[in-house]
mmCIF file of C-alpha atoms in Angstrom:
data_model
loop_
_atom_site.group_PDB
_atom_site.id
_atom_site.type_symbol
_atom_site.label_atom_id
_atom_site.label_comp_id
_atom_site.label_asym_id
_atom_site.label_seq_id
_atom_site.Cartn_x
_atom_site.Cartn_y
_atom_site.Cartn_z
ATOM 1 C CA MET E 1 57.544 81.569 99.701
ATOM 2 C CA GLU E 2 57.293 84.633 97.453
ATOM 3 C CA LYS E 3 60.405 86.145 95.676
ATOM 4 C CA SER E 4 60.325 89.311 97.707
ATOM 5 C CA GLU E 5 60.386 87.217 100.950
ATOM 6 C CA VAL E 6 63.454 85.345 99.728
ATOM 7 C CA VAL E 7 65.280 88.542 98.636
ATOM 8 C CA ALA E 8 64.378 90.076 102.143
ATOM 9 C CA GLY E 9 65.610 87.161 103.998
ATOM 10 C CA LEU E 10 68.904 87.244 102.043
ATOM 11 C CA ALA E 11 69.181 90.951 102.461
ATOM 12 C CA SER E 12 68.577 90.616 106.230
ATOM 13 C CA ASP E 13 71.374 88.043 106.447
ATOM 14 C CA LEU E 14 73.657 90.318 104.428
ATOM 15 C CA TYR E 15 73.176 93.207 106.730
ATOM 16 C CA ALA E 16 73.666 91.001 109.763
ATOM 17 C CA ALA E 17 76.986 89.788 108.331
ATOM 18 C CA GLU E 18 78.114 93.296 107.485
ATOM 19 C CA ALA E 19 77.114 94.428 111.057
ATOM 20 C CA ALA E 20 78.964 91.602 112.691
ATOM 21 C CA VAL E 21 82.114 92.440 110.836
ATOM 22 C CA ASP E 22 81.943 95.900 111.808
ATOM 23 C CA ALA E 23 81.113 94.952 115.444
ATOM 24 C CA ALA E 24 84.253 92.756 115.436
ATOM 25 C CA ILE E 25 86.344 95.603 114.102
ATOM 26 C CA VAL E 26 85.181 97.836 116.900
ATOM 27 C CA LYS E 27 85.841 95.262 119.590
ATOM 28 C CA ALA E 28 89.434 94.522 118.184
ATOM 29 C CA THR E 29 90.190 98.292 117.953
ATOM 30 C CA THR E 30 89.010 98.525 121.692
ATOM 31 C CA LEU E 31 91.287 95.763 122.658
ATOM 32 C CA VAL E 32 94.352 97.422 121.120
ATOM 33 C CA GLN E 33 93.441 100.707 122.640
ATOM 34 C CA ALA E 34 92.914 98.878 126.013
ATOM 35 C CA MET E 35 96.264 97.102 125.704
ATOM 36 C CA ILE E 36 98.029 100.441 125.083
ATOM 37 C CA ALA E 37 96.203 102.107 128.064
ATOM 38 C CA ALA E 38 96.960 99.263 130.295
ATOM 39 C CA ARG E 39 100.657 99.200 129.577
ATOM 40 C CA THR E 40 100.785 103.131 130.167
ATOM 41 C CA GLU E 41 98.693 102.844 133.394
ATOM 42 C CA LEU E 42 101.057 100.096 134.633
ATOM 43 C CA SER E 43 104.089 102.065 133.601
ATOM 44 C CA VAL E 44 105.764 99.167 131.805
ATOM 45 C CA ALA E 45 108.154 99.295 128.703
ATOM 46 C CA ALA E 46 106.678 99.547 125.230
ATOM 47 C CA THR E 47 108.193 96.071 124.578
ATOM 48 C CA VAL E 48 106.087 94.365 127.253
ATOM 49 C CA GLY E 49 103.018 92.775 125.395
ATOM 50 C CA ALA E 50 104.504 93.861 122.076
ATOM 51 C CA GLY E 51 103.983 90.557 120.493
ATOM 52 C CA ALA E 52 100.346 90.244 121.664
ATOM 53 C CA GLN E 53 99.637 93.711 120.631
ATOM 54 C CA ALA E 54 101.057 93.087 117.152
ATOM 55 C CA LYS E 55 98.893 90.009 116.750
ATOM 56 C CA ALA E 56 95.772 92.078 117.871
ATOM 57 C CA MET E 57 96.675 94.664 115.226
ATOM 58 C CA GLU E 58 97.092 91.672 112.704
ATOM 59 C CA SER E 59 93.426 90.732 113.553
ATOM 60 C CA LEU E 60 92.362 94.287 112.630
ATOM 61 C CA ALA E 61 94.068 93.936 109.183
ATOM 62 C CA ALA E 62 92.348 90.650 108.774
ATOM 63 C CA LEU E 63 88.931 92.023 109.828
ATOM 64 C CA SER E 64 89.406 95.059 107.349
ATOM 65 C CA GLU E 65 89.976 92.437 104.577
ATOM 66 C CA ALA E 66 86.763 90.652 105.761
ATOM 67 C CA ARG E 67 84.884 93.730 105.673
ATOM 68 C CA GLU E 68 86.124 94.549 101.999
ATOM 69 C CA ALA E 69 85.050 91.032 101.052
ATOM 70 C CA ILE E 70 81.571 91.106 102.495
ATOM 71 C CA THR E 71 80.936 94.575 100.887
ATOM 72 C CA ALA E 72 82.097 93.206 97.537
ATOM 73 C CA SER E 73 79.732 90.374 97.966
ATOM 74 C CA HIS E 74 76.911 92.770 98.497
ATOM 75 C CA THR E 75 77.747 94.715 95.342
ATOM 76 C CA GLU E 76 77.864 91.442 93.440
ATOM 77 C CA MET E 77 74.563 90.420 94.627
ATOM 78 C CA ALA E 78 73.194 93.703 93.799
ATOM 79 C CA LYS E 79 74.416 93.207 90.298
ATOM 80 C CA ASP E 80 72.937 89.653 90.048
ATOM 81 C CA HIS E 81 69.656 91.036 91.324
ATOM 82 C CA ARG E 82 69.697 93.766 88.540
ATOM 83 C CA ARG E 83 70.865 91.125 85.751
ATOM 84 C CA MET E 84 67.866 88.936 86.640
ATOM 85 C CA GLY E 85 65.548 91.863 85.834
ATOM 86 C CA TRP E 86 64.268 92.198 89.422
ATOM 87 C CA GLY E 87 65.087 96.000 89.531
ATOM 88 C CA VAL E 88 66.692 97.703 92.307
ATOM 89 C CA TYR E 89 65.768 97.159 95.909
ATOM 90 C CA ALA E 90 66.748 99.181 99.063
ATOM 91 C CA ALA E 91 66.636 97.912 102.516
ATOM 92 C CA GLY E 92 68.556 98.909 105.582
ATOM 93 C CA PRO E 93 68.171 100.636 109.016
ATOM 94 C CA VAL E 94 65.669 103.526 109.226
ATOM 95 C CA ASN E 95 67.354 106.858 109.516
ATOM 96 C CA LYS E 96 65.920 107.857 112.795
ATOM 97 C CA PRO E 97 65.492 105.827 115.921
ATOM 98 C CA PRO E 98 61.747 105.547 117.347
ATOM 99 C CA GLU E 99 61.047 108.055 119.722
ATOM 100 C CA ASP E 100 59.800 105.682 122.499
ATOM 101 C CA GLY E 101 63.495 104.418 122.898
ATOM 102 C CA ARG E 102 62.974 101.081 120.983
ATOM 103 C CA PRO E 103 66.004 100.051 119.052
ATOM 104 C CA ILE E 104 66.368 100.827 115.406
ATOM 105 C CA GLU E 105 64.647 98.163 113.222
ATOM 106 C CA TRP E 106 65.296 97.245 109.672
ATOM 107 C CA ALA E 107 63.171 98.960 107.058
ATOM 108 C CA GLN E 108 60.850 97.037 105.020
ATOM 109 C CA LEU E 109 62.340 95.755 101.736
ATOM 110 C CA THR E 110 60.933 98.260 99.078
ATOM 111 C CA ARG E 111 61.097 98.318 95.260
ATOM 112 C CA VAL E 112 63.192 101.581 94.078
ATOM 113 C CA ALA E 113 63.110 100.942 90.413
#
């Protein structure tokens, strides 16, 4: 396997991990919002479900730490890549979705410098 293929595979896994953490943050945030909305809709006291809501919010804090860690990993991998003399590569989602309604796909790994 060529170096560019290995790097592209690693970049793809990294972006997938970052996206998964972001998706988990969105889901956990939605859960907290739904808990508050349900309590309001049911007209129950703020103390009802307070423990569960606090734990859900705790999960948000943990996910925030996970996001910081995965993006720090990204930064370190980029530094290592440059240190090995492989230049700078850029990969990521294309800026504009295809006009035929297909989902956005990852751009090809391209050498920037």
